[in-house]
């Protein structure tokens, strides 16, 4: 039977069989777009990402050390969270993970999980905007605050806009020819990675950022957006597992493995994000001050007798 018409049913851990075209079964690891990925990925696996994350971490640690000398101090937990985020970002862009991503789609998905979901969580919990505002002179801090209060910033930090940039970017990459085009283009591929880092940071900051933000949406609204994101993320991973509408050329075992990484790894990352939202939530204080119990009630006016 010709591979063009042959198909195979693969059992799914979610219960339903998965039908995949057999032309994928005949491919070997590293074929087509993944070969291009390997050929053009050298910039990301070289010194540039290492230098970038090193400068990022050095700047944060320097500012945090200076703030700790002040009476108000700076939280060591914030510093630890940001450091963890930078380490995860470096792990995703360099070393064994980057090498794995060059030849295997499962490695690419692991890389995506690290740089777009887990690393941004650590970076955001480090409260970098707060640290920046406290480190800048007053005039420059006011300029940053003005940018944060500008209309473009309000548009970008709307939860639904952040959701679209984050989850919509994944859909565009895996369900259109964009993945193959990016892997074959040495300039576009780093830009795709940059988009995922920034979109992941923005979404995480909007949902659970501890930094002060003007017009921050209410917690119920952010929970709704997070719930929709979890459902959309699970849908994308299940479509990939089923081989439906996927525009990535890779062997079947790699597609299945990548879908499982997206599904289970994404669940872990989103549960951590929900936990961060709960732990960083500060209920709004009532504008009406409660009566001080130690303050005596005003005496009733004396009434004259008959």
Short mmCIF file of N, CA, C and O in Angstrom, two decimals, residues 50-161:
data_model
loop_
_atom_site.label_atom_id
_atom_site.label_comp_id
_atom_site.label_asym_id
_atom_site.label_seq_id
_atom_site.Cartn_x
_atom_site.Cartn_y
_atom_site.Cartn_z
N UNK A 50 23.61 33.57 26.28
CA UNK A 50 24.32 33.52 27.56
C UNK A 50 24.64 34.94 28.03
O UNK A 50 24.44 35.30 29.19
N UNK A 51 25.15 35.75 27.10
CA UNK A 51 25.48 37.13 27.45
C UNK A 51 24.25 37.91 27.85
O UNK A 51 24.27 38.69 28.81
N UNK A 52 23.16 37.71 27.11
CA UNK A 52 21.94 38.45 27.41
C UNK A 52 21.39 38.14 28.80
O UNK A 52 21.07 39.06 29.57
N UNK A 53 21.27 36.86 29.12
CA UNK A 53 20.72 36.51 30.44
C UNK A 53 21.69 36.87 31.55
O UNK A 53 21.27 37.20 32.67
N UNK A 54 23.00 36.83 31.27
CA UNK A 54 23.98 37.22 32.29
C UNK A 54 23.87 38.70 32.62
O UNK A 54 23.90 39.10 33.80
N UNK A 55 23.72 39.54 31.58
CA UNK A 55 23.54 40.97 31.81
C UNK A 55 22.24 41.24 32.56
O UNK A 55 22.20 42.07 33.49
N UNK A 56 21.17 40.54 32.19
CA UNK A 56 19.88 40.71 32.85
C UNK A 56 19.98 40.38 34.33
O UNK A 56 19.52 41.15 35.20
N UNK A 57 20.61 39.26 34.65
CA UNK A 57 20.73 38.85 36.05
C UNK A 57 21.65 39.78 36.82
O UNK A 57 21.36 40.14 37.97
N UNK A 58 22.76 40.19 36.20
CA UNK A 58 23.70 41.08 36.88
C UNK A 58 23.04 42.41 37.22
O UNK A 58 23.23 42.96 38.32
N UNK A 59 22.26 42.95 36.28
CA UNK A 59 21.59 44.22 36.54
C UNK A 59 20.60 44.09 37.69
O UNK A 59 20.51 44.97 38.56
N UNK A 60 19.83 43.00 37.71
CA UNK A 60 18.85 42.82 38.78
C UNK A 60 19.54 42.65 40.13
O UNK A 60 19.15 43.28 41.11
N UNK A 61 20.56 41.79 40.19
CA UNK A 61 21.24 41.54 41.45
C UNK A 61 21.91 42.79 41.99
O UNK A 61 21.92 43.03 43.21
N UNK A 62 22.48 43.60 41.10
CA UNK A 62 23.10 44.84 41.54
C UNK A 62 22.07 45.79 42.14
O UNK A 62 22.27 46.36 43.22
N UNK A 63 20.96 45.97 41.44
CA UNK A 63 19.90 46.84 41.96
C UNK A 63 19.32 46.31 43.26
O UNK A 63 19.05 47.08 44.20
N UNK A 64 19.12 45.00 43.35
CA UNK A 64 18.56 44.42 44.57
C UNK A 64 19.52 44.59 45.74
O UNK A 64 19.09 44.88 46.87
N UNK A 65 20.84 44.45 45.50
CA UNK A 65 21.81 44.62 46.57
C UNK A 65 21.81 46.07 47.08
O UNK A 65 21.91 46.32 48.30
N UNK A 66 21.68 47.01 46.18
CA UNK A 66 21.62 48.42 46.59
C UNK A 66 20.35 48.71 47.38
O UNK A 66 20.38 49.47 48.36
N UNK A 67 19.24 48.12 46.98
CA UNK A 67 17.98 48.37 47.69
C UNK A 67 17.99 47.71 49.08
O UNK A 67 17.34 48.20 50.01
N UNK A 68 18.71 46.63 49.24
CA UNK A 68 18.76 45.97 50.54
C UNK A 68 19.47 46.82 51.58
O UNK A 68 19.30 46.62 52.78
N UNK A 69 20.31 47.75 51.12
CA UNK A 69 21.00 48.64 52.06
C UNK A 69 20.09 49.73 52.60
O UNK A 69 20.42 50.39 53.58
N UNK A 70 18.96 49.91 51.98
CA UNK A 70 18.02 50.94 52.41
C UNK A 70 17.17 50.42 53.57
O UNK A 70 17.04 49.19 53.77
N UNK A 71 16.59 51.32 54.34
CA UNK A 71 15.75 50.87 55.47
C UNK A 71 14.60 49.96 55.03
O UNK A 71 14.25 49.00 55.72
N UNK A 72 14.02 50.27 53.87
CA UNK A 72 12.89 49.44 53.39
C UNK A 72 13.35 48.08 52.93
O UNK A 72 12.59 47.11 52.95
N UNK A 73 14.60 47.98 52.48
CA UNK A 73 15.16 46.70 52.07
C UNK A 73 14.58 46.18 50.76
O UNK A 73 13.85 46.87 50.06
N UNK A 74 14.93 44.93 50.47
CA UNK A 74 14.40 44.25 49.29
C UNK A 74 14.29 42.76 49.61
O UNK A 74 15.20 42.16 50.18
N UNK A 75 13.18 42.17 49.22
CA UNK A 75 12.89 40.78 49.56
C UNK A 75 13.88 39.82 48.91
O UNK A 75 14.10 39.86 47.70
N UNK A 76 14.44 38.95 49.72
CA UNK A 76 15.31 37.90 49.17
C UNK A 76 14.51 36.88 48.37
O UNK A 76 15.05 36.23 47.47
N UNK A 77 13.24 36.72 48.73
CA UNK A 77 12.39 35.81 47.95
C UNK A 77 12.20 36.33 46.53
O UNK A 77 12.18 35.56 45.58
N UNK A 78 12.05 37.65 46.39
CA UNK A 78 11.94 38.23 45.05
C UNK A 78 13.22 37.97 44.26
O UNK A 78 13.17 37.60 43.08
N UNK A 79 14.35 38.16 44.90
CA UNK A 79 15.62 37.92 44.23
C UNK A 79 15.76 36.46 43.82
O UNK A 79 16.21 36.15 42.71
N UNK A 80 15.37 35.56 44.71
CA UNK A 80 15.45 34.14 44.40
C UNK A 80 14.53 33.77 43.24
O UNK A 80 14.90 32.97 42.36
N UNK A 81 13.32 34.35 43.21
CA UNK A 81 12.38 34.06 42.13
C UNK A 81 12.93 34.54 40.80
O UNK A 81 12.89 33.81 39.79
N UNK A 82 13.46 35.76 40.76
CA UNK A 82 13.99 36.30 39.50
C UNK A 82 15.19 35.48 39.04
O UNK A 82 15.33 35.19 37.85
N UNK A 83 16.06 35.12 39.96
CA UNK A 83 17.23 34.30 39.61
C UNK A 83 16.80 32.97 39.02
O UNK A 83 17.37 32.48 38.04
N UNK A 84 15.78 32.35 39.62
CA UNK A 84 15.26 31.09 39.09
C UNK A 84 14.73 31.28 37.68
O UNK A 84 14.96 30.43 36.80
N UNK A 85 14.02 32.37 37.44
CA UNK A 85 13.50 32.63 36.10
C UNK A 85 14.61 32.80 35.08
O UNK A 85 14.53 32.27 33.96
N UNK A 86 15.68 33.51 35.45
CA UNK A 86 16.81 33.69 34.53
C UNK A 86 17.50 32.36 34.26
O UNK A 86 17.88 32.06 33.12
N UNK A 87 17.66 31.53 35.28
CA UNK A 87 18.28 30.22 35.10
C UNK A 87 17.45 29.35 34.16
O UNK A 87 17.98 28.67 33.27
N UNK A 88 16.13 29.36 34.32
CA UNK A 88 15.26 28.59 33.43
C UNK A 88 15.33 29.12 32.00
O UNK A 88 15.31 28.35 31.04
N UNK A 89 15.41 30.44 31.87
CA UNK A 89 15.52 31.03 30.54
C UNK A 89 16.83 30.61 29.88
O UNK A 89 16.85 30.24 28.70
N UNK A 90 17.91 30.65 30.62
CA UNK A 90 19.20 30.24 30.08
C UNK A 90 19.20 28.75 29.74
O UNK A 90 19.75 28.33 28.71
N UNK A 91 18.57 27.95 30.59
CA UNK A 91 18.50 26.51 30.33
C UNK A 91 17.73 26.20 29.06
O UNK A 91 18.04 25.24 28.35
N UNK A 92 16.71 27.02 28.76
CA UNK A 92 15.93 26.78 27.56
C UNK A 92 16.61 27.22 26.29
O UNK A 92 16.38 26.64 25.22
N UNK A 93 17.46 28.25 26.37
CA UNK A 93 18.07 28.81 25.17
C UNK A 93 19.47 28.29 24.88
O UNK A 93 20.01 28.54 23.80
N UNK A 94 20.07 27.61 25.84
CA UNK A 94 21.44 27.13 25.66
C UNK A 94 21.57 25.70 26.15
O UNK A 94 20.64 25.13 26.72
N UNK A 95 22.73 25.14 25.93
CA UNK A 95 23.06 23.84 26.51
C UNK A 95 22.29 22.68 25.91
O UNK A 95 21.85 22.72 24.75
N UNK A 96 22.07 21.63 26.71
CA UNK A 96 21.45 20.40 26.19
C UNK A 96 20.05 20.61 25.64
O UNK A 96 19.66 19.96 24.66
N UNK A 97 19.25 21.47 26.26
CA UNK A 97 17.89 21.68 25.77
C UNK A 97 17.90 22.29 24.38
O UNK A 97 17.16 21.87 23.48
N UNK A 98 18.77 23.29 24.16
CA UNK A 98 18.86 23.91 22.84
C UNK A 98 19.36 22.92 21.80
O UNK A 98 18.87 22.88 20.66
N UNK A 99 20.31 22.07 22.20
CA UNK A 99 20.81 21.06 21.27
C UNK A 99 19.72 20.04 20.95
O UNK A 99 19.59 19.59 19.80
N UNK A 100 18.95 19.65 21.95
CA UNK A 100 17.84 18.72 21.74
C UNK A 100 16.79 19.33 20.82
O UNK A 100 16.24 18.65 19.94
N UNK A 101 16.53 20.63 21.00
CA UNK A 101 15.53 21.30 20.17
C UNK A 101 15.95 21.40 18.72
O UNK A 101 15.10 21.56 17.83
N UNK A 102 17.24 21.32 18.44
CA UNK A 102 17.72 21.45 17.07
C UNK A 102 17.35 20.25 16.20
O UNK A 102 17.20 20.38 14.98
N UNK A 103 17.18 19.10 16.80
CA UNK A 103 16.96 17.88 16.02
C UNK A 103 15.68 17.13 16.36
O UNK A 103 15.38 16.13 15.71
N UNK A 104 14.95 17.58 17.37
CA UNK A 104 13.78 16.83 17.83
C UNK A 104 12.68 17.80 18.23
O UNK A 104 12.93 18.74 19.00
N UNK A 105 11.47 17.59 17.71
CA UNK A 105 10.37 18.49 18.02
C UNK A 105 9.99 18.45 19.49
O UNK A 105 9.49 19.42 20.05
N UNK A 106 10.23 17.32 20.15
CA UNK A 106 9.99 17.26 21.59
C UNK A 106 10.92 18.21 22.34
O UNK A 106 10.53 18.84 23.32
N UNK A 107 12.15 18.31 21.86
CA UNK A 107 13.07 19.28 22.46
C UNK A 107 12.60 20.70 22.25
O UNK A 107 12.74 21.55 23.15
N UNK A 108 12.05 20.98 21.07
CA UNK A 108 11.50 22.32 20.84
C UNK A 108 10.38 22.62 21.82
O UNK A 108 10.30 23.73 22.37
N UNK A 109 9.50 21.65 22.06
CA UNK A 109 8.37 21.91 22.96
C UNK A 109 8.85 22.08 24.40
O UNK A 109 8.30 22.92 25.15
N UNK A 110 9.86 21.31 24.80
CA UNK A 110 10.44 21.51 26.13
C UNK A 110 11.05 22.90 26.24
O UNK A 110 10.90 23.58 27.27
N UNK A 111 11.72 23.32 25.19
CA UNK A 111 12.29 24.66 25.16
C UNK A 111 11.20 25.72 25.28
O UNK A 111 11.33 26.69 26.04
N UNK A 112 10.11 25.52 24.56
CA UNK A 112 8.99 26.45 24.63
C UNK A 112 8.41 26.51 26.04
O UNK A 112 8.08 27.59 26.55
N UNK A 113 8.28 25.37 26.69
CA UNK A 113 7.73 25.32 28.04
C UNK A 113 8.62 26.12 29.00
O UNK A 113 8.12 26.86 29.86
N UNK A 114 9.92 26.00 28.84
CA UNK A 114 10.85 26.69 29.74
C UNK A 114 10.83 28.20 29.53
O UNK A 114 10.72 28.97 30.49
N UNK A 115 10.96 28.64 28.27
CA UNK A 115 11.16 30.07 28.03
C UNK A 115 9.86 30.86 27.99
O UNK A 115 9.88 32.08 28.21
N UNK A 116 8.73 30.21 27.72
CA UNK A 116 7.48 30.94 27.55
C UNK A 116 6.51 30.77 28.72
O UNK A 116 5.56 31.55 28.83
N UNK A 117 6.73 29.79 29.60
CA UNK A 117 5.77 29.56 30.67
C UNK A 117 6.43 29.53 32.05
O UNK A 117 5.97 30.20 32.97
N UNK A 118 7.50 28.78 32.21
CA UNK A 118 8.11 28.65 33.54
C UNK A 118 9.04 29.81 33.86
O UNK A 118 8.97 30.39 34.95
N UNK A 119 9.93 30.16 32.92
CA UNK A 119 10.86 31.27 33.17
C UNK A 119 10.12 32.59 33.42
O UNK A 119 10.46 33.32 34.36
N UNK A 120 9.10 32.95 32.62
CA UNK A 120 8.39 34.20 32.90
C UNK A 120 7.76 34.26 34.29
O UNK A 120 7.69 35.34 34.89
N UNK A 121 7.34 33.12 34.82
CA UNK A 121 6.74 33.12 36.15
C UNK A 121 7.76 33.57 37.19
O UNK A 121 7.47 34.40 38.07
N UNK A 122 8.98 33.02 37.11
CA UNK A 122 10.02 33.44 38.04
C UNK A 122 10.39 34.90 37.86
O UNK A 122 10.57 35.64 38.83
N UNK A 123 10.51 35.33 36.59
CA UNK A 123 10.88 36.71 36.33
C UNK A 123 9.84 37.68 36.87
O UNK A 123 10.17 38.70 37.48
N UNK A 124 8.57 37.37 36.67
CA UNK A 124 7.49 38.26 37.12
C UNK A 124 7.43 38.31 38.63
O UNK A 124 7.27 39.40 39.22
N UNK A 125 7.58 37.17 39.31
CA UNK A 125 7.52 37.16 40.77
C UNK A 125 8.70 37.90 41.39
O UNK A 125 8.67 38.22 42.59
N UNK A 126 9.73 38.16 40.61
CA UNK A 126 10.84 38.97 41.09
C UNK A 126 10.51 40.45 41.16
O UNK A 126 11.35 41.24 41.62
N UNK A 127 9.32 40.87 40.71
CA UNK A 127 8.86 42.26 40.75
C UNK A 127 9.88 43.21 40.12
O UNK A 127 10.31 44.18 40.75
N UNK A 128 10.28 42.97 38.88
CA UNK A 128 11.33 43.81 38.27
C UNK A 128 10.90 45.26 38.06
O UNK A 128 11.75 46.16 38.12
N UNK A 129 9.61 45.50 37.81
CA UNK A 129 9.17 46.88 37.59
C UNK A 129 9.28 47.68 38.88
O UNK A 129 9.74 48.84 38.88
N UNK A 130 8.90 47.07 39.99
CA UNK A 130 9.03 47.74 41.28
C UNK A 130 10.49 48.05 41.58
O UNK A 130 10.83 49.15 42.03
N UNK A 131 11.36 47.08 41.32
CA UNK A 131 12.78 47.30 41.56
C UNK A 131 13.33 48.40 40.67
O UNK A 131 14.13 49.24 41.10
N UNK A 132 12.88 48.44 39.42
CA UNK A 132 13.32 49.48 38.51
C UNK A 132 12.89 50.86 39.00
O UNK A 132 13.69 51.81 39.01
N UNK A 133 11.64 50.99 39.40
CA UNK A 133 11.13 52.28 39.86
C UNK A 133 11.85 52.75 41.12
O UNK A 133 12.11 53.95 41.29
N UNK A 134 12.19 51.85 41.99
CA UNK A 134 12.91 52.22 43.21
C UNK A 134 14.38 52.53 42.95
O UNK A 134 15.02 53.21 43.76
N UNK A 135 14.91 52.04 41.83
CA UNK A 135 16.33 52.25 41.53
C UNK A 135 16.59 53.50 40.72
O UNK A 135 17.71 54.00 40.70
N UNK A 136 15.58 53.98 40.00
CA UNK A 136 15.77 55.14 39.13
C UNK A 136 15.63 56.44 39.91
O UNK A 136 14.93 56.49 40.93
N UNK A 137 16.28 57.52 39.44
CA UNK A 137 16.00 58.85 40.00
C UNK A 137 14.52 59.19 39.83
O UNK A 137 13.84 58.64 38.95
N UNK A 138 14.03 60.10 40.65
CA UNK A 138 12.60 60.40 40.68
C UNK A 138 12.08 60.82 39.31
O UNK A 138 11.00 60.39 38.89
N UNK A 139 12.85 61.64 38.60
CA UNK A 139 12.38 62.14 37.30
C UNK A 139 12.22 60.99 36.31
O UNK A 139 11.22 60.91 35.57
N UNK A 140 13.20 60.12 36.27
CA UNK A 140 13.12 58.99 35.33
C UNK A 140 12.05 58.00 35.76
O UNK A 140 11.39 57.38 34.92
N UNK A 141 11.87 57.81 37.06
CA UNK A 141 10.82 56.91 37.53
C UNK A 141 9.45 57.43 37.12
O UNK A 141 8.56 56.65 36.77
N UNK A 142 9.27 58.76 37.15
CA UNK A 142 7.99 59.32 36.71
C UNK A 142 7.77 59.07 35.21
O UNK A 142 6.63 58.86 34.78
N UNK A 143 8.84 59.09 34.43
CA UNK A 143 8.69 58.80 33.01
C UNK A 143 8.26 57.36 32.78
O UNK A 143 7.40 57.08 31.94
N UNK A 144 8.86 56.44 33.53
CA UNK A 144 8.45 55.03 33.42
C UNK A 144 7.00 54.87 33.83
O UNK A 144 6.22 54.15 33.18
N UNK A 145 6.60 55.54 34.90
CA UNK A 145 5.22 55.47 35.36
C UNK A 145 4.27 56.03 34.30
O UNK A 145 3.18 55.48 34.08
N UNK A 146 4.69 57.11 33.63
CA UNK A 146 3.85 57.68 32.57
C UNK A 146 3.68 56.70 31.43
O UNK A 146 2.59 56.59 30.84
N UNK A 147 4.73 55.96 31.10
CA UNK A 147 4.63 54.94 30.04
C UNK A 147 3.66 53.85 30.46
O UNK A 147 2.82 53.40 29.67
N UNK A 148 3.75 53.41 31.72
CA UNK A 148 2.87 52.35 32.21
C UNK A 148 1.41 52.80 32.22
O UNK A 148 0.50 51.97 32.11
N UNK A 149 1.19 54.12 32.35
CA UNK A 149 -0.18 54.63 32.39
C UNK A 149 -0.68 55.08 31.02
O UNK A 149 -1.81 55.55 30.90
N UNK A 150 0.15 54.93 30.00
CA UNK A 150 -0.25 55.36 28.67
C UNK A 150 -1.30 54.42 28.08
O UNK A 150 -1.45 53.28 28.54
N UNK A 151 -2.00 54.91 27.06
CA UNK A 151 -3.05 54.09 26.45
C UNK A 151 -2.50 52.82 25.79
O UNK A 151 -3.09 51.75 25.94
N UNK A 152 -1.35 52.89 25.06
CA UNK A 152 -0.81 51.64 24.50
C UNK A 152 -0.51 50.59 25.58
O UNK A 152 -0.75 49.40 25.37
N UNK A 153 -0.01 51.06 26.73
CA UNK A 153 0.26 50.11 27.81
C UNK A 153 -1.04 49.51 28.34
O UNK A 153 -1.10 48.32 28.66
N UNK A 154 -2.10 50.32 28.42
CA UNK A 154 -3.38 49.79 28.88
C UNK A 154 -3.92 48.74 27.91
O UNK A 154 -4.53 47.75 28.33
N UNK A 155 -3.72 48.97 26.62
CA UNK A 155 -4.18 48.00 25.62
C UNK A 155 -3.41 46.70 25.75
O UNK A 155 -3.99 45.60 25.78
N UNK A 156 -2.09 46.79 25.84
CA UNK A 156 -1.26 45.58 25.92
C UNK A 156 -1.52 44.79 27.19
O UNK A 156 -1.43 43.56 27.19
N UNK A 157 -1.79 45.49 28.28
CA UNK A 157 -1.98 44.80 29.56
C UNK A 157 -3.42 44.39 29.81
O UNK A 157 -3.73 43.91 30.91
N UNK A 158 -4.28 44.57 28.83
CA UNK A 158 -5.62 43.99 28.95
C UNK A 158 -5.48 42.47 28.95
O UNK A 158 -4.76 41.90 28.12
N UNK A 159 -6.13 41.76 29.87
CA UNK A 159 -5.94 40.31 29.95
C UNK A 159 -6.24 39.57 28.65
O UNK A 159 -5.55 38.60 28.31
N UNK A 160 -7.26 40.01 27.92
CA UNK A 160 -7.61 39.30 26.69
C UNK A 160 -6.59 39.56 25.59
O UNK A 160 -6.33 38.68 24.75
N UNK A 161 -6.00 40.75 25.57
CA UNK A 161 -4.94 41.02 24.60
C UNK A 161 -3.71 40.17 24.92
O UNK A 161 -3.10 39.56 24.03
#
